[in-house]
Coordinates of C-alpha atoms and ligand atoms in Angstrom, one line a residue:
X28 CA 66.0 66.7 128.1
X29 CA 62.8 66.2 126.2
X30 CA 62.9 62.3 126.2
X31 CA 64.1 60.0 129.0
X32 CA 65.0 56.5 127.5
X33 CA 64.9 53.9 130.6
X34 CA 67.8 51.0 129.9
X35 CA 66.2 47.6 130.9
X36 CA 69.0 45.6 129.4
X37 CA 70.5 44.8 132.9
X38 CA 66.9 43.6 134.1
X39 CA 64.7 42.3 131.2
X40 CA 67.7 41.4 128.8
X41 CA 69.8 39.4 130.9
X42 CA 66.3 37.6 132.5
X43 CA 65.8 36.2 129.1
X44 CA 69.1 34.7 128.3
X45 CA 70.7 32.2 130.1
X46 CA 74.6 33.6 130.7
X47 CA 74.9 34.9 134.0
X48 CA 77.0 38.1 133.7
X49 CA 79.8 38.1 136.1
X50 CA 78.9 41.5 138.9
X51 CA 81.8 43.5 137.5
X52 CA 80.8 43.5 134.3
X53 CA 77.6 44.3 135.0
X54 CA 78.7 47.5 137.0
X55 CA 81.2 47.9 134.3
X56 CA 78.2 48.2 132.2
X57 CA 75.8 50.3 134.1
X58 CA 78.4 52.8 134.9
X59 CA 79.6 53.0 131.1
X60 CA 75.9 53.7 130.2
X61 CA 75.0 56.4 132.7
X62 CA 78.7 57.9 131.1
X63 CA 77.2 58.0 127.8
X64 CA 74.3 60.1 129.5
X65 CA 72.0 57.5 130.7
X66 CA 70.2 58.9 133.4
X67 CA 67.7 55.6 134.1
X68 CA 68.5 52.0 134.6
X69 CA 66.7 49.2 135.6
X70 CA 69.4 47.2 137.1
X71 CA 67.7 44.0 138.2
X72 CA 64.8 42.4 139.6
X73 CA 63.8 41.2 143.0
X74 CA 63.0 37.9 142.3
X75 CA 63.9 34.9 143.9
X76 CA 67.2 33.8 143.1
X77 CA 66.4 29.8 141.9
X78 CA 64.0 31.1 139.4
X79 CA 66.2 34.1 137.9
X80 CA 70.0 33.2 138.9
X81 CA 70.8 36.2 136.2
X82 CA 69.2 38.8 138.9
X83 CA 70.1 37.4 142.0
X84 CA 72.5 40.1 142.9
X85 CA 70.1 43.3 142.7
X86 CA 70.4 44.3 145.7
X87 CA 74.5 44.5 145.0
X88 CA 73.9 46.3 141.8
X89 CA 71.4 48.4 143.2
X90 CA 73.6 49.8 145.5
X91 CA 76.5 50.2 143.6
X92 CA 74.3 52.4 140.9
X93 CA 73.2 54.6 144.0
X94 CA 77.2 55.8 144.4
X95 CA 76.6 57.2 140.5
X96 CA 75.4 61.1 140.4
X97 CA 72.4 61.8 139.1
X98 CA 71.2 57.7 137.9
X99 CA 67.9 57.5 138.8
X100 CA 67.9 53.6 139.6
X101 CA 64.9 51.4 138.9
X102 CA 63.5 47.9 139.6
X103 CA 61.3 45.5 138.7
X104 CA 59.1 44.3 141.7
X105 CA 56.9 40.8 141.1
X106 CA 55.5 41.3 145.1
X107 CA 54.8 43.0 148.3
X108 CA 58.2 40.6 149.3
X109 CA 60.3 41.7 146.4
X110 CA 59.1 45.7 146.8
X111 CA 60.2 45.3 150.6
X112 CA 63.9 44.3 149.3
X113 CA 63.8 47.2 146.9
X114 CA 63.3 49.2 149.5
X115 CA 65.4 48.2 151.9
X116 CA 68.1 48.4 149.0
X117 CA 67.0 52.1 148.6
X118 CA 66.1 52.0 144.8
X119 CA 65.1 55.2 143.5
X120 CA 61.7 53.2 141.2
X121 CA 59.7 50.4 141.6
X122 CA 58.1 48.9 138.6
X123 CA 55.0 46.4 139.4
X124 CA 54.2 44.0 136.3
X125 CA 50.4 43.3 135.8
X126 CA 49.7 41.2 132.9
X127 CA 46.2 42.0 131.9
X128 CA 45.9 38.4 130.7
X129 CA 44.9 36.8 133.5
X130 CA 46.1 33.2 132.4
X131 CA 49.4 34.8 132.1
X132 CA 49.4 36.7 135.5
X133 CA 48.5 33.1 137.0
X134 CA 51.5 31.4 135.2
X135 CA 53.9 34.1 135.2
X136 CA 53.5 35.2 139.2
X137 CA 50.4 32.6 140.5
X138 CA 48.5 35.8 141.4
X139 CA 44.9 36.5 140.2
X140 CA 44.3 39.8 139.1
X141 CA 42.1 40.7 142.2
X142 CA 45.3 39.4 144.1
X143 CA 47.9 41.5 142.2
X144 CA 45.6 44.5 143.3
X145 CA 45.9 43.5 146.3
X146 CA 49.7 43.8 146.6
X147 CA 49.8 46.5 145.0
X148 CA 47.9 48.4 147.2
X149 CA 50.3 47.1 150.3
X150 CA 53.1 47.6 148.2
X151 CA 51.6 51.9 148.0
X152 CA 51.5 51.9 151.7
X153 CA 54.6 50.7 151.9
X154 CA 56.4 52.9 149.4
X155 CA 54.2 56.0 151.5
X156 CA 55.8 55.2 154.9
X157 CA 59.1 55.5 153.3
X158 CA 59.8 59.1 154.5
X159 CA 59.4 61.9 151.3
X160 CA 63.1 62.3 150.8
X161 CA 63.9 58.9 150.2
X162 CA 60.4 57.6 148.8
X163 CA 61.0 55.8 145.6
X164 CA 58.5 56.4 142.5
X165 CA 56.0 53.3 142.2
X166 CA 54.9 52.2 138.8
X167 CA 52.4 49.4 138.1
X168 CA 53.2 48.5 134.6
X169 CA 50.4 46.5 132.1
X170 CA 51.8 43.9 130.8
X171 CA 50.8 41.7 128.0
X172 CA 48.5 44.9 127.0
X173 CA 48.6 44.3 123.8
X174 CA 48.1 40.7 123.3
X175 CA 49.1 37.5 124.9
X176 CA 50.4 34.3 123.9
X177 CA 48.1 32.4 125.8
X178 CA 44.9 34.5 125.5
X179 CA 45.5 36.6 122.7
X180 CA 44.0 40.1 122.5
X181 CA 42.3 41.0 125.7
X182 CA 38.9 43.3 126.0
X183 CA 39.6 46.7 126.2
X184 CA 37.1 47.1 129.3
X185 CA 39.6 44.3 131.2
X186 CA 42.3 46.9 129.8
X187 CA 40.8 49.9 131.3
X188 CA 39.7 48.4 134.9
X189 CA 43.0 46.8 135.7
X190 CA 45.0 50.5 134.9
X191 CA 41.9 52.3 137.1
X192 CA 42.2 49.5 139.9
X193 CA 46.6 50.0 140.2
X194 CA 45.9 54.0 140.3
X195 CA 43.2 53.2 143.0
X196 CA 45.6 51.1 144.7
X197 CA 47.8 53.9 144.8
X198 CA 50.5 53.7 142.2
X199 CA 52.0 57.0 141.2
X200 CA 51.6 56.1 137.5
X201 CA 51.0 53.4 134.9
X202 CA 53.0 51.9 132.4
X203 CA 52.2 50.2 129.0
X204 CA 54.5 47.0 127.9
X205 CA 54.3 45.0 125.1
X206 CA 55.6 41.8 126.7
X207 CA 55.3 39.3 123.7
X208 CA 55.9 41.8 120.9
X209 CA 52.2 42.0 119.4
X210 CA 51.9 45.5 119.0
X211 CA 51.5 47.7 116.2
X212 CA 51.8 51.3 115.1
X213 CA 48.0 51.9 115.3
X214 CA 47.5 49.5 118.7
X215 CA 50.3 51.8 120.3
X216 CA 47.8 54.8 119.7
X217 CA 44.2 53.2 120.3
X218 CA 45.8 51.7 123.9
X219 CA 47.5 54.7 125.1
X220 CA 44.0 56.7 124.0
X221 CA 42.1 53.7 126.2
X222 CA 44.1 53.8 129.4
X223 CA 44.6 57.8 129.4
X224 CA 41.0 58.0 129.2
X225 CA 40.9 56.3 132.2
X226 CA 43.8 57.5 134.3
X227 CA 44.7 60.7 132.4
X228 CA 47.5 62.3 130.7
X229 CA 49.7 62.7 133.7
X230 CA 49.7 59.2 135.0
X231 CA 50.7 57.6 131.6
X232 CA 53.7 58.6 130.1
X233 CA 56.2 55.7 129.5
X234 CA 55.7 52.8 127.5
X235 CA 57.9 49.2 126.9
X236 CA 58.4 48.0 123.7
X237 CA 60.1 45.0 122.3
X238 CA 61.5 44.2 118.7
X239 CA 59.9 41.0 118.4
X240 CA 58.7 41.5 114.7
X241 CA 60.8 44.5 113.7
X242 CA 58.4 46.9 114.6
X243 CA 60.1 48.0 117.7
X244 CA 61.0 51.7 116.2
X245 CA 57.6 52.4 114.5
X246 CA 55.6 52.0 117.4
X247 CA 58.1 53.7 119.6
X248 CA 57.3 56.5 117.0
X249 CA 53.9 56.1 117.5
X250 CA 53.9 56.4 121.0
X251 CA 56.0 59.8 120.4
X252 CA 53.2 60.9 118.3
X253 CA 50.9 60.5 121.6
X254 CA 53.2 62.7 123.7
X255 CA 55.2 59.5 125.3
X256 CA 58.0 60.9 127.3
X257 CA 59.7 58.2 128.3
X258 CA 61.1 54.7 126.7
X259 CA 62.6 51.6 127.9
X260 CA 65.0 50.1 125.9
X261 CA 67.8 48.1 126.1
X262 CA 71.1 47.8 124.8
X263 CA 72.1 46.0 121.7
X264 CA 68.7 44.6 121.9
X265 CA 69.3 42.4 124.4
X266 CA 67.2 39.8 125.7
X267 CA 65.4 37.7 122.8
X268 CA 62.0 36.3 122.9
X269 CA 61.4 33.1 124.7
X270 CA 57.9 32.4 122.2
X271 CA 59.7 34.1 118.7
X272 CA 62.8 32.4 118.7
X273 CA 65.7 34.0 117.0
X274 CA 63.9 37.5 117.9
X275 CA 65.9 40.2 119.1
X276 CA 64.6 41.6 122.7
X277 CA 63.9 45.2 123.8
X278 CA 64.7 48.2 121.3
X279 CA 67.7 48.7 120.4
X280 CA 68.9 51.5 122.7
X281 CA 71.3 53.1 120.9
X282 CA 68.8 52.8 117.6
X283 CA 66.7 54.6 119.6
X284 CA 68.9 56.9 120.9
X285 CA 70.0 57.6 117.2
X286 CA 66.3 58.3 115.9
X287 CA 65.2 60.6 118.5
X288 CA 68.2 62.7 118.1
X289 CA 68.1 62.8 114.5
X290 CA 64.6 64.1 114.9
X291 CA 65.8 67.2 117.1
X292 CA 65.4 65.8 120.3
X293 CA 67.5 65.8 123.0
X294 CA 68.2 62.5 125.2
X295 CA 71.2 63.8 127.1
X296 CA 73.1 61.0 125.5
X297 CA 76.2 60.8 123.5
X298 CA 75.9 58.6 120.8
X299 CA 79.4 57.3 120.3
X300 CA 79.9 56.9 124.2
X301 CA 76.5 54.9 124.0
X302 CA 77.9 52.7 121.2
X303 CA 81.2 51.9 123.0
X304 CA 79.2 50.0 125.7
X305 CA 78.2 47.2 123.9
X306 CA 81.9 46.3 123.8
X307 CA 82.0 45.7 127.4
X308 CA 78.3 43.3 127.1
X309 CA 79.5 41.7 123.8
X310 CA 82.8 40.3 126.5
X311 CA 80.6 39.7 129.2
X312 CA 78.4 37.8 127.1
X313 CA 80.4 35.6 125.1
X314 CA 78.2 33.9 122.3
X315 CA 75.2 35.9 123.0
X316 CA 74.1 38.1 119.7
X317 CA 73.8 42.1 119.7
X318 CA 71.5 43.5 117.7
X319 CA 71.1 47.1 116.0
X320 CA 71.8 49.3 112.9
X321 CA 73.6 52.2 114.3
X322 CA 76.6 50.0 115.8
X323 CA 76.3 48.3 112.5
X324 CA 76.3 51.2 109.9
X325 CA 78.2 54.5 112.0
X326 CA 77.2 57.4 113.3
X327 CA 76.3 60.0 110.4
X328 CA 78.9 62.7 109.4
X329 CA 76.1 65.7 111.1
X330 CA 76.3 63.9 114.1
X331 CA 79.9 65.1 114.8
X332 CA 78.0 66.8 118.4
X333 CA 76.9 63.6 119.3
X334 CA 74.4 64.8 121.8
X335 CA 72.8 67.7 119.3
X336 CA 72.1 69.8 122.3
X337 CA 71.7 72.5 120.1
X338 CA 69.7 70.6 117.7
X339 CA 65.9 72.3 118.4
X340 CA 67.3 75.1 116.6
X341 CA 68.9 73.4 113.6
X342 CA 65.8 71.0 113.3
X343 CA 62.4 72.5 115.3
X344 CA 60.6 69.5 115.5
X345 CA 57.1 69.6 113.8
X346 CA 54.5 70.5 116.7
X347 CA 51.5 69.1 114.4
X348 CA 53.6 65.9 114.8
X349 CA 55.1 65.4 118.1
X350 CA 51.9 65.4 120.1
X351 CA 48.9 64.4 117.7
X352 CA 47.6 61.5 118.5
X353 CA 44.1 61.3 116.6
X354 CA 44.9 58.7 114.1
Ligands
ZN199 ZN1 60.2 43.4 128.3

């Protein structure tokens, strides 16, 4: 596989809707997608359940997605409280959100940046007792990194010292997520430049991206260009905006899925399977809208092999492309 692309749908699209989705379906769903050649979800949250009633199964859902072969099955952690839970529920990723807005980390999760550090760093020691075999992956994820609604674009310097303080703390890597759907082709570059300068190569490979103003697919593109490796992205596009109204969510996972593999690379997923899913979220959901292109227009003639394993040879992708990151 040269590119993973992490679902979120389960997590960040049904957070920002209000339809609860019944647990079947949402196991229904989950298993459908790792079918289609999946191999990441983020199933829920461990978040109190009178703030987000969508997620207040994941512990339910996170065991259920262990009994699927080969899922790697991630969460999104808000606390030291939250990471315990994940824990406990033996999730195989733990995602830390860090908005490097301050304002927002205060109304988002009442923590102060100094504070978030803070748990982070007990949140490490926690995931290091967990004994090697069973020790999930811990992320701290930058939120809001490239702009926020409250402060707007925040100092590159703030940027850089919040993703050196979560590697410090003793996250196993960092990831980038455009929370409110400000960023841009060329901000995609110059932020993944900033924060690898800081942490390195290694420790910054996978970056969230919404749709908010259509530019979901381009800066996913520009984030291939810098040698991303891995994507979140959810299906149908899931989840919406709560400051763009009417704007679609995440990426559209199968439009995604779609792109990459008409560019020769390999995703492990089968298109058609992926495309089927939405089927069982559209019935789940009743009233909600789906977004995306590929579900609208059909799979391409050429695409008979849905998962183009063999597609390298047929299409070698352009080295001076995938990988340059200079402009
Ligand atoms: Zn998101």
């Amino acid at each position: 596989m040269d590119i993973l692309i992490s679902e979120v749908g389960p997590r960040d699209g049904l957070q920002s809707i209000q339809s609860i989705m019944p647990m079947a379906a949402k196991k229904a769903w989950i298993a459908a997608e790792a079918a289609a050649g999946v191999t990441e979800i983020e199933v829920g949250s461990f978040v109190p359940a009178k703030l987000l009633p969508q997620l207040a199964d994941t512990a339910e859902l996170v065991a259920y997605a262990k009994t699927i072969p080969g899922l790697t099955v991630a969460v999104l952690v808000p606390n030291l409280k939250g990471a315990a839970a994940a824990i406990a529920a033996r999730a195989d990723k733990l995602t830390l959100p860090l908005s490097v807005s301050e304002t927002h980390s205060l109304a988002n999760l009442r923590r102060t940046h100094t504070q978030m550090i803070a748990e982070a760093a007990e949140i490490a020691a926690m995931v290091r007792a967990v004994p090697a075999a069973q020790r999930p992956k811990f992320e701290g994820s930058l939120s809001t990194v490239f702009g926020c609604t409250i402060e707007g674009a925040i100092p590159d310097g703030q940027v850089a010292r919040l993703a050196e303080a979560l590697m410090a703390a003793g996250c196993d890597e960092i990831g980038l997520s455009d929370t409110t759907g400000y960023a841009d082709p060329l901000a995609v570059k110059r932020v993944i430049r900033l924060v690898r300068g800081v942490v390195g190569n290694e420790a910054l490979t996978g970056i969230h991206l919404h749709n908010t103003r259509g530019l979901g697919l381009a800066n996913a593109l520009a984030g291939l260009d810098c040698g991303m490796t891995t994507f979140d992205a959810s299906l149908g596009g899931l989840g919406g905006c709560p400051f763009a109204p009417g704007a679609s969510g995440n990426i559209v996972t199968e439009d995604l899925a779609f792109m990459l593999s008409a560019m020769g690379l390999r995703t492990g997923i089968d298109l058609a399977k992926l495309v089927a899913v939405r089927t069982i979220v559209a019935a789940a959901l009743p009233g909600e809208h789906l977004y995306g292109f590929l579900s609208e227009a059909g799979i391409p003639l050429d695409f008979a092999n849905s998962t183009r394993a063999d597609s390298l040879e047929k299409h070698p992708a352009d080295e001076n492309d995938v990988g340059s990151c200079e402009h």
